[in-house]
Coordinates of C-alpha atoms in Angstrom, one line a residue:
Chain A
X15 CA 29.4 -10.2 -22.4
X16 CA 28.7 -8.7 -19.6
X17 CA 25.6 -7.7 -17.5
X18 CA 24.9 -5.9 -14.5
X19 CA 21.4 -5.9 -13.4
X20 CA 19.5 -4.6 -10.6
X21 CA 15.9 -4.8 -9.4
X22 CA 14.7 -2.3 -7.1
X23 CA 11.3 -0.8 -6.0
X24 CA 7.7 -2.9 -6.0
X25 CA 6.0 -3.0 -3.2
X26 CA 9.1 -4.2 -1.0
X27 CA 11.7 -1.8 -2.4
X28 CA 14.1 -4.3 -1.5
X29 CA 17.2 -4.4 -4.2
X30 CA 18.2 -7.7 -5.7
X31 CA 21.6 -7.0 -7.4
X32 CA 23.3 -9.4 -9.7
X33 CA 26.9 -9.5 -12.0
X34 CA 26.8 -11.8 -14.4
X35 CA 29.4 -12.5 -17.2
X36 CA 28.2 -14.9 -19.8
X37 CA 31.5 -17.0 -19.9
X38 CA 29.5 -18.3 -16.2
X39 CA 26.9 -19.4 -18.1
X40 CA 26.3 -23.3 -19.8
X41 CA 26.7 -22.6 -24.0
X42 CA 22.8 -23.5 -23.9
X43 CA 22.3 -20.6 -21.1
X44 CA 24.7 -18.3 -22.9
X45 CA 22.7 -18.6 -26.1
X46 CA 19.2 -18.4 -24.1
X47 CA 20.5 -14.9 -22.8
X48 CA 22.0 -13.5 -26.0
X49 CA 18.5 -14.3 -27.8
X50 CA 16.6 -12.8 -24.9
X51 CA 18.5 -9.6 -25.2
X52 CA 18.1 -9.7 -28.9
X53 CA 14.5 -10.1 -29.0
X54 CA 14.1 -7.1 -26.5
X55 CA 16.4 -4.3 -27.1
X56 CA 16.1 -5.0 -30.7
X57 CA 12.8 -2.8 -30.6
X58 CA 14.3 -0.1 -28.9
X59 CA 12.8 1.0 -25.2
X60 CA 10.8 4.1 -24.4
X61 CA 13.3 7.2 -23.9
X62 CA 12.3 7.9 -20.3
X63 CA 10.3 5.1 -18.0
X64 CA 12.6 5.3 -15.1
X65 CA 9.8 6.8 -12.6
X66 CA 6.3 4.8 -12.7
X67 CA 2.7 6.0 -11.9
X68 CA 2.0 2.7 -11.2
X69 CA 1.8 2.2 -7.4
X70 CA 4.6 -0.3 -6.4
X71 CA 6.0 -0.9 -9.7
X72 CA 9.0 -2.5 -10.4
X73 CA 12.0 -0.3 -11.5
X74 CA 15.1 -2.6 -13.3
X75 CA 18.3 -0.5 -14.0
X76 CA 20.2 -3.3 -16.5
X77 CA 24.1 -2.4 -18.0
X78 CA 25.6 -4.9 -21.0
X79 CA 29.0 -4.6 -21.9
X80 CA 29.9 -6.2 -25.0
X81 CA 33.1 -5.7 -27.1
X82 CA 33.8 -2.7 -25.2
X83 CA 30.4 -0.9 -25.6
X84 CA 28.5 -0.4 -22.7
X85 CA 24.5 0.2 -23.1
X86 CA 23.0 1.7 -20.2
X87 CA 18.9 0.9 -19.0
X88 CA 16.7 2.2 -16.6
X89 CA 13.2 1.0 -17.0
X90 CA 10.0 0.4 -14.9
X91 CA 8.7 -2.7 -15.1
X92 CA 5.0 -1.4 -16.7
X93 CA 6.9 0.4 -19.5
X94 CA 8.9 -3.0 -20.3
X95 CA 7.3 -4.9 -23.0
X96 CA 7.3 -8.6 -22.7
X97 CA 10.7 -9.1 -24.5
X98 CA 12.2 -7.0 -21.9
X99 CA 9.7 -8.5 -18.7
X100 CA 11.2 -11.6 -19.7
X101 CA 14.7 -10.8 -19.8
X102 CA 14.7 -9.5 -16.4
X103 CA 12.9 -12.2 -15.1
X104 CA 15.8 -14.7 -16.5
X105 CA 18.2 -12.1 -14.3
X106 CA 16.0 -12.2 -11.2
X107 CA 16.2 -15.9 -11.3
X108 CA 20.0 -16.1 -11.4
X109 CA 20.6 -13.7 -8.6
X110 CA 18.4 -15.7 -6.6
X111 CA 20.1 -19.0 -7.8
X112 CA 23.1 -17.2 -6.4
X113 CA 21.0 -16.6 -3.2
X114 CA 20.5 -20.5 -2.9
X115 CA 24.4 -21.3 -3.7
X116 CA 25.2 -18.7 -0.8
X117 CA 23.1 -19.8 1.6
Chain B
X2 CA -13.5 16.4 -7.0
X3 CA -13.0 17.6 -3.4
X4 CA -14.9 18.0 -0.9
X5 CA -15.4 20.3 2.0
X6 CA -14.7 18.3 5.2
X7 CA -17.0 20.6 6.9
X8 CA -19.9 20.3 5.2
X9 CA -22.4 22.4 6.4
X10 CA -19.9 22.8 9.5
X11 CA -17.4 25.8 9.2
X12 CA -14.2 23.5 10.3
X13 CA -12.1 25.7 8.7
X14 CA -12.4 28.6 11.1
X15 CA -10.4 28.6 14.2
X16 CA -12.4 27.1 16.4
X17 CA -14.0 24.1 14.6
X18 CA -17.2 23.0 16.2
X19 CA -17.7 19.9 15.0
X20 CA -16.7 18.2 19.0
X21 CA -20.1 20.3 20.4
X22 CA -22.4 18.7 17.8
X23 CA -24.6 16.5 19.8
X24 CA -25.3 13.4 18.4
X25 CA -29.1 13.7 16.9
X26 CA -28.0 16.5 14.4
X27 CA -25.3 13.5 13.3
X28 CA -28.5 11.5 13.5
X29 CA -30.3 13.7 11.4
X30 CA -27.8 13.9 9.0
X31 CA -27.0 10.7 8.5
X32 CA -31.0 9.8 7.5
X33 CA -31.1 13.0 5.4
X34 CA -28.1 14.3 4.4
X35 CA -26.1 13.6 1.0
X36 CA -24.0 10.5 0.9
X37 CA -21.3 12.1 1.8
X38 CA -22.6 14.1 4.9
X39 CA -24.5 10.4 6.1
X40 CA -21.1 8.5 5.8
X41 CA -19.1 11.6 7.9
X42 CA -22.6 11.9 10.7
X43 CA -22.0 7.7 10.5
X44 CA -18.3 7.7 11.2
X45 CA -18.5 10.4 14.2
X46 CA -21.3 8.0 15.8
X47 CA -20.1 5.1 15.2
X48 CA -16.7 6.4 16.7
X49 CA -18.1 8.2 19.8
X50 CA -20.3 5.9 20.7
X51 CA -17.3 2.9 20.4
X52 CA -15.5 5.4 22.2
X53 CA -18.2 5.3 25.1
X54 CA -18.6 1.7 25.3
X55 CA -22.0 2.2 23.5
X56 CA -21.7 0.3 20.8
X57 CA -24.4 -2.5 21.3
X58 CA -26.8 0.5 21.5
X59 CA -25.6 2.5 18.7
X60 CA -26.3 -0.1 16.2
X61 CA -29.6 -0.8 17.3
X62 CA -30.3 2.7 16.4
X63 CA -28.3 2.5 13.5
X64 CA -30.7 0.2 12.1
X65 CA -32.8 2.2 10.6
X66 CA -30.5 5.1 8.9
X67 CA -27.4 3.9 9.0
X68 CA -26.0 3.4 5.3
X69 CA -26.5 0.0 4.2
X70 CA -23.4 -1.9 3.6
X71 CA -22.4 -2.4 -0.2
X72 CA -21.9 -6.0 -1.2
X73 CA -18.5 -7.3 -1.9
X74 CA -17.8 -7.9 -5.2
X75 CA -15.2 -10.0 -5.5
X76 CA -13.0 -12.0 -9.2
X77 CA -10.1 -13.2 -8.6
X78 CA -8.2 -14.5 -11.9
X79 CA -5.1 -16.7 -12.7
X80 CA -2.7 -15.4 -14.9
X81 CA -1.0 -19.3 -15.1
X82 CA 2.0 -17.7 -15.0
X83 CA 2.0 -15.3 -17.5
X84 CA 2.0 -11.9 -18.3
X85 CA -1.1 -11.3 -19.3
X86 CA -3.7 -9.5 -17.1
X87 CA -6.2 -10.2 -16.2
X88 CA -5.9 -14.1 -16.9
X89 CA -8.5 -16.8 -16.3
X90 CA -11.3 -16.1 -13.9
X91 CA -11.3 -18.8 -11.1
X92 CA -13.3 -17.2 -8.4
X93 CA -16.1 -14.9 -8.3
X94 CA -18.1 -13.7 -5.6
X95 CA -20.1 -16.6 -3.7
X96 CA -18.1 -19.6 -5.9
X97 CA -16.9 -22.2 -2.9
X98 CA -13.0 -22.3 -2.6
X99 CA -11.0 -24.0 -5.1
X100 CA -8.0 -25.9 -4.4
X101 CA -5.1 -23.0 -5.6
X102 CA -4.4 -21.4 -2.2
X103 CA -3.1 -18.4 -3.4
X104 CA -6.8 -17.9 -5.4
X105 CA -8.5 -18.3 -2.1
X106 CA -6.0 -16.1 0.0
X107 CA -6.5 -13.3 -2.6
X108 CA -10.3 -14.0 -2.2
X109 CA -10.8 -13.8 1.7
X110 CA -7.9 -11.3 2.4
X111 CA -9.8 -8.5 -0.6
X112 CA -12.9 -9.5 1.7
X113 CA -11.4 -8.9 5.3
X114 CA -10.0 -5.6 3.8
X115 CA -13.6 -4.8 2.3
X116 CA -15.1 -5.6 5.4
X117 CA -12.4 -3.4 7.3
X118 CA -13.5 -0.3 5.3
X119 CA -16.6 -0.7 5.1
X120 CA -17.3 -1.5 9.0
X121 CA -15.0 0.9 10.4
X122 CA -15.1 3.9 8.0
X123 CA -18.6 3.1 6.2
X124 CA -16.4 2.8 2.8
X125 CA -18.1 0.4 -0.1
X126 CA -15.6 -0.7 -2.2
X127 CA -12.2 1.4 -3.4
X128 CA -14.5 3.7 -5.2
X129 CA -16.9 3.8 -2.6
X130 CA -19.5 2.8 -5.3
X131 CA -19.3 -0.4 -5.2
X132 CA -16.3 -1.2 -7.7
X133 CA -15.5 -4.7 -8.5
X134 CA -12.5 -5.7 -6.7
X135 CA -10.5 -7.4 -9.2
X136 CA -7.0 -9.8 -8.2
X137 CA -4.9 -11.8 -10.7
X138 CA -2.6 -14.5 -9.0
X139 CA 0.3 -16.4 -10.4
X140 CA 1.2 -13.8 -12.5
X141 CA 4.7 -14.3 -14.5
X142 CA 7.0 -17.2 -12.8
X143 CA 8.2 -17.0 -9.9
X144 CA 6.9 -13.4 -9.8
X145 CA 8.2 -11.5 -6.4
X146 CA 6.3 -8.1 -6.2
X147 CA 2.6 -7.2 -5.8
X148 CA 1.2 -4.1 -7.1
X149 CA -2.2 -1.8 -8.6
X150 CA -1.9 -1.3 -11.7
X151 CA -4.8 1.5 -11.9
X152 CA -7.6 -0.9 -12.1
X153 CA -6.6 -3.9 -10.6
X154 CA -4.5 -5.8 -7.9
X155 CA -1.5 -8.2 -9.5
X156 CA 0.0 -10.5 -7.0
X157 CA 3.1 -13.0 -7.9
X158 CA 4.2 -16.3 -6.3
X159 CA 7.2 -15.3 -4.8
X160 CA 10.5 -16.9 -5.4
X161 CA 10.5 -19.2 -3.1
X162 CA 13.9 -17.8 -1.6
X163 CA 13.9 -14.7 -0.7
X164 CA 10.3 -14.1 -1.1
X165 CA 7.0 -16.1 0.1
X166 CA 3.6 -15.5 -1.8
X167 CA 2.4 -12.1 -2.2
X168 CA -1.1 -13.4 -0.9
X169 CA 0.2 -14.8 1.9
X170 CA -0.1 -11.2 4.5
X171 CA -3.2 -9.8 4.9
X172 CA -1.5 -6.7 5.2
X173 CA 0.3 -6.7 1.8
X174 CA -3.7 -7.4 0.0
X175 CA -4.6 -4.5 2.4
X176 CA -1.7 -2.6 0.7
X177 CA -2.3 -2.8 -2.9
X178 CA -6.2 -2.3 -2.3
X179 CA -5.6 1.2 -0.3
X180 CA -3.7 1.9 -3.4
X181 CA -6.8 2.0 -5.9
X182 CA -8.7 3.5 -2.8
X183 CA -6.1 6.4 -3.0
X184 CA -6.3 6.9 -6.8
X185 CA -10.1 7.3 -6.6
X186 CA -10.4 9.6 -3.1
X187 CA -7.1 11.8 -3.5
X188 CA -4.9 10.9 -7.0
X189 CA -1.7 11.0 -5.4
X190 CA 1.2 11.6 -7.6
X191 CA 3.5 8.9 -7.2
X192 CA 6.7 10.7 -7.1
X193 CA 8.6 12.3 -4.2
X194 CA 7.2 13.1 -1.0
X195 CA 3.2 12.9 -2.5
X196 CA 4.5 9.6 -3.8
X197 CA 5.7 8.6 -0.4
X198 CA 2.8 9.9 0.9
X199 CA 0.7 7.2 -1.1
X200 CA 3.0 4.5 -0.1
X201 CA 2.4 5.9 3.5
X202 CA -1.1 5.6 3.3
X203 CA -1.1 2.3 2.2
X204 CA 1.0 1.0 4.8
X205 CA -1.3 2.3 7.2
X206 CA -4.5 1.1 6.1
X207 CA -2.8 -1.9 5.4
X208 CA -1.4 -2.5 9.3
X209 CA -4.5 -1.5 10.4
X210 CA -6.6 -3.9 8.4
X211 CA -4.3 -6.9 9.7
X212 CA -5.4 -5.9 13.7
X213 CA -9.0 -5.4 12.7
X214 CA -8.7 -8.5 11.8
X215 CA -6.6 -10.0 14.4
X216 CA -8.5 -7.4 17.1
X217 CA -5.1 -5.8 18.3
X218 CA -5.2 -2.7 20.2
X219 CA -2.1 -0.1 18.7
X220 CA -0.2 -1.4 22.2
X221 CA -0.6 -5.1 21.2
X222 CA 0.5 -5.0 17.6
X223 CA 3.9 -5.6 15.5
X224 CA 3.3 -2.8 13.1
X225 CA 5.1 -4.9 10.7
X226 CA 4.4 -4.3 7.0
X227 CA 4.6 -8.0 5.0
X228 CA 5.3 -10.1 8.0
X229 CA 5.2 -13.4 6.5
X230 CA 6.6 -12.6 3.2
X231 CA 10.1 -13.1 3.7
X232 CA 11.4 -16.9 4.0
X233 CA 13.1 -18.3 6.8
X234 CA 16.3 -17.9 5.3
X235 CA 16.3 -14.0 5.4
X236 CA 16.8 -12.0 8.3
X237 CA 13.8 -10.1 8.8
X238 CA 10.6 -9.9 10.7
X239 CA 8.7 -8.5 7.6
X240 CA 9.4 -6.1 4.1
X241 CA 8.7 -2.2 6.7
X242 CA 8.2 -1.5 10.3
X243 CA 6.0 1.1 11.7
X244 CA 7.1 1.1 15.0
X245 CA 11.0 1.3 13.8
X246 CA 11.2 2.8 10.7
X247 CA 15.0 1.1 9.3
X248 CA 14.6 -2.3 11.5
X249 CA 12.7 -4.3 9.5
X250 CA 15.4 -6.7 7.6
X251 CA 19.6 -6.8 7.9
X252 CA 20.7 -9.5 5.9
X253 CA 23.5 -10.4 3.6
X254 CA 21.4 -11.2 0.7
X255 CA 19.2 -8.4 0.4
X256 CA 20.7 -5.7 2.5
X257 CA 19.4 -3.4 5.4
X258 CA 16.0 -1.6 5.8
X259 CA 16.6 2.2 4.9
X260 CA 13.6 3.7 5.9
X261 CA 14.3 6.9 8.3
X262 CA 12.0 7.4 11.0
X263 CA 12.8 11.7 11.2
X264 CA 13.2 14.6 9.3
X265 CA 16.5 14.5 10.0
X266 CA 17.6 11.6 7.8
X267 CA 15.3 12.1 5.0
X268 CA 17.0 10.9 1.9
X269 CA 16.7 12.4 -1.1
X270 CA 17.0 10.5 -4.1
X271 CA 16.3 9.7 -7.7
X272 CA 15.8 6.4 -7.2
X273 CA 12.2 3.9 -6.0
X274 CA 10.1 7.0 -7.8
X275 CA 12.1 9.6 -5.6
X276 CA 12.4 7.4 -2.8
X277 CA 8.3 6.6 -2.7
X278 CA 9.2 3.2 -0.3
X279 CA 11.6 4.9 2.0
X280 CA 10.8 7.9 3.2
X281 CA 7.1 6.8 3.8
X282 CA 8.7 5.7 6.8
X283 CA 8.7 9.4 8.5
X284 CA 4.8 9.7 8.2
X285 CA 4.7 6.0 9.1
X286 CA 6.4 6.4 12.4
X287 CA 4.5 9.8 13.0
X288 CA 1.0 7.5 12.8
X289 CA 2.5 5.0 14.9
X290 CA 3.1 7.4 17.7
X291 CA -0.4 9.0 17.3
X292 CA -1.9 5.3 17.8
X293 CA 0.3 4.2 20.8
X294 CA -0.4 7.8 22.4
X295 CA -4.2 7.9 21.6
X296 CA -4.4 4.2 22.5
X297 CA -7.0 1.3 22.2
X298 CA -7.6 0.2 18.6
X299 CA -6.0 2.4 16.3
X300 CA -8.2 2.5 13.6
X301 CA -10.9 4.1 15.5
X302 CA -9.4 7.5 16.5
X303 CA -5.9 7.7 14.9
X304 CA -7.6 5.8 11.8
X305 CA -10.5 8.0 11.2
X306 CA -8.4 11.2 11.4
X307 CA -6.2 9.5 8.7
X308 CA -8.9 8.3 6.9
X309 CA -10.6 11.5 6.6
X310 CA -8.0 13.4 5.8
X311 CA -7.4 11.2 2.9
X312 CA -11.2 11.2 1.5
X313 CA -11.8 14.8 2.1
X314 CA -8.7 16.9 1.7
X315 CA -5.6 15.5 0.6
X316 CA -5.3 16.7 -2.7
X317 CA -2.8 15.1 -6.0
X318 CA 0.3 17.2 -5.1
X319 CA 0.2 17.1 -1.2
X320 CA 3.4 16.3 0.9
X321 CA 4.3 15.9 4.5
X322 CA 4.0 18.9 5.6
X323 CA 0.5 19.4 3.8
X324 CA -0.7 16.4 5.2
X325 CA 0.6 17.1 8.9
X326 CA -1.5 19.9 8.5
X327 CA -4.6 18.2 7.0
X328 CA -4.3 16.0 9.9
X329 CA -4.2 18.4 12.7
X330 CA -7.3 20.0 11.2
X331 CA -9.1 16.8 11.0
X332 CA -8.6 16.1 14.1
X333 CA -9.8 19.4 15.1
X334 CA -12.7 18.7 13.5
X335 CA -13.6 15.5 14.8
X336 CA -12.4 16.1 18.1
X337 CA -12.3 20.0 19.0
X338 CA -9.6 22.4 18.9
X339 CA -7.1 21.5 21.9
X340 CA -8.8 18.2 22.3
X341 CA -6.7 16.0 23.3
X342 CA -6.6 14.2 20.0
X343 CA -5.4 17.3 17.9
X344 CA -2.9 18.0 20.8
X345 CA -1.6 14.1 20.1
X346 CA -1.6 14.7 16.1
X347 CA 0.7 18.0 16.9
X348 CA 3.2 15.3 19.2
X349 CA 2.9 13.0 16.8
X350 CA 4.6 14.4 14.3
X351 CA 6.7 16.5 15.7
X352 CA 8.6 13.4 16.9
X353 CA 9.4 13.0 13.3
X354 CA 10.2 16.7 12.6
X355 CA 7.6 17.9 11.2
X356 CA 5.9 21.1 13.1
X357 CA 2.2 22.2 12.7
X358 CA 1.9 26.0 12.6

């Protein structure tokens, strides 16, 4: 599987990209992610939450590839539900893990 | 609802008259008038009397009719890390400070930016009724944003890499609050260039909360948005810069500041809300040249022309060009036609590209 994620807007607007394949990834981190994704796109999101009303709002655009299928999200961070809040929070915290190794 | 900014003054006409008013009819005003007619008669004395080194005097005479400060109400909760709002209350208004830094920065930085609108511009609260400001801290792990979420101010911890606590600038407290402030006074749509707009307005109330606090004439200061909140290990002096709209970070990890500083480079995109975060940074660079030009502290002239335009005319769907406008008027208002204020406000922004018919 893999994901392409990025975080842009909030009160910084400063984009935090990350690629991540989940071969990368320890079996226990591999799982972790799978379940995450599971648990929130499961419910299906709202059809269109890609522009917020809430001031400085977080907007995540997120691609999974898997077996050859692609699914495609744009979502502001209000209109995420937890599942979803936490998913990208697991994503924020590799790319900045990455940030770390880079540096 | 909107209100006239002349109120019983026609400062729509041509040739506003509001900078022949002698003081004792703001006097009167301000001891009989409505709310809102004592709060505009208290910002033009308060201003031209600051202006003529009269201050001492003006609030002895203030005493008696000036409008009585509203009291801070302050709670500041702690979201331990979840996503939950608005989490545990910690502080409230008057408790002694508690050992959670971030608590007590969200405390004393909502209460320097309190004080900030209420002392220079007469505001109580971001209602103006007296709302109860409300902060949540430690919200989600490692949370890197801040935001308003239409009733309250969220602030995360920061990353710890790329980002530092979201307490941590005045400035960025300052931010968020002008956000609710804008909600109640004008209702900005956040989208596009009204959306940018907001942002815009944030950024300025939020730089000029930081040198009322830190007493900087518009000469003196950075005119750095979030300086503080970016580690060490990122190039950059802060998250947006007034002064130099595209300046403000170039680093490997997190890429260049794209705000443009004219017309010319406006971008137009789909993205950040229709590009809410970057092209704030034409209006931003069009207040900055205001304040340098007009000089001394830049919440007193170039501030209260902003200020008013905000609380008495911008409207939901206004843009730049609107608010160019808006501004120039004000200033008329406030200052006379041809004053050299509204002459600076026309300058102002045509540096950015924007012309005032």
């Amino acid at each position: 599987m893999k994901i392409s994620y990025t975080r842009s807007g909030g009160v910084t607007n400063i984009r935090i990209h990350l690629d991540l394949d989940s071969k990368d990834l320890s079996a226990q981190e591999a799982k972790d992610l799978e379940n995450l994704i599971q648990r929130s796109l499961s419910g299906g999101v709202p059809d269109d939450a890609s522009v917020s009303p809430i001031p400085d709002d977080l907007i995540h655009d997120l691609e999974i590839t898997e077996n050859g299928v692609t699914r495609k999200l744009r979502i502001a961070d209000s209109a995420a539900g937890h599942g979803l809040q936490e998913l990208f929070d697991f994503l924020y915290s590799k790319a900045v893990q990455r940030v770390r190794k880079s540096n | 609802m909107k209100y006239d900014l002349s109120y019983n003054f026609n400062v729509k006409t041509a040739t506003p008259c509001c900078a022949i008013i002698p003081p004792y009819i703001f006097q009167h005003i301000a001891l009989f008038g409505s709310d809102r007619q004592r709060r505009f008669a208290f910002l033009n004395l308060n201003g031209s009397s600051e202006l003529r080194g009269e201050r001492k005097a003006f609030l002895n005479l203030s005493a008696g009719f000036a409008i009585a400060p509203g009291a801070r109400k302050r709670s500041i909760y702690d979201a331990r890390n979840g996503m939950v709002l608005p989490g545990k209350l910690v502080r409230s208004e008057g408790a002694s400070p508690v050992k959670d830094v971030s608590v007590n920065e969200a405390y004393a930085g909502t209460g320097r930016v309190f004080d900030f609108f209420s002392k220079a511009f007469g505001r109580n609260s971001i209602d103006d009724k007296g709302m109860q400001m409300d902060s949540t801290v430690h919200y989600r792990r490692k949370f890197s944003n801040a935001f308003w979420n239409g009733q309250q101010m969220v602030f995360g911890d920061g990353d710890g890499e790329i980002f530092q606590r979201f307490t941590g600038p005045l400035d960025i407290i300052a931010h968020e609050l002008t956000h609710g402030v804008t909600q109640f006074e004008a209702g900005l749509q956040y989208v596009g260039d009204s959306g940018a707009l907001n942002e815009h307005l944030s950024d300025v109330f939020g730089a000029l909360a930081k040198q009322y606090r830190m007493k900087q004439k518009a000469s003196n200061a950075d005119w750095v948005i979030g300086a503080g909140l970016l580690t060490e290990k990122i190039n950059g002096v802060g998250i947006r810069s007034m002064k130099n709209p595209g300046t403000a970070y170039d680093d490997p990890v997190i890429g260049k500041d794209m705000q443009p500083a004219h017309m010319d480079n406006y971008v137009r995109t789909t993205e950040d809300n229709g590009g809410v975060h970057i092209n704030s940074g034409i209006p931003n660079k069009a207040f900055y040249n205001l304040a340098v030009s007009l000089g001394g502290h830049a919440w007193i002239q170039a501030g209260k022309i902003w200020y008013t335009a905000l609380v008495e005319r911008v409207r939901s769907d206004t843009g730049f060009q609107g608010f160019a406008q808006i501004t120039f008027e004000v200033a008329g208002a406030l200052y006379g036609a041809k004053s050299k204020e509204q002459k600076a406000v026309t300058k102002a922004w045509a540096e950015v590209g924007i012309g005032i018919e």
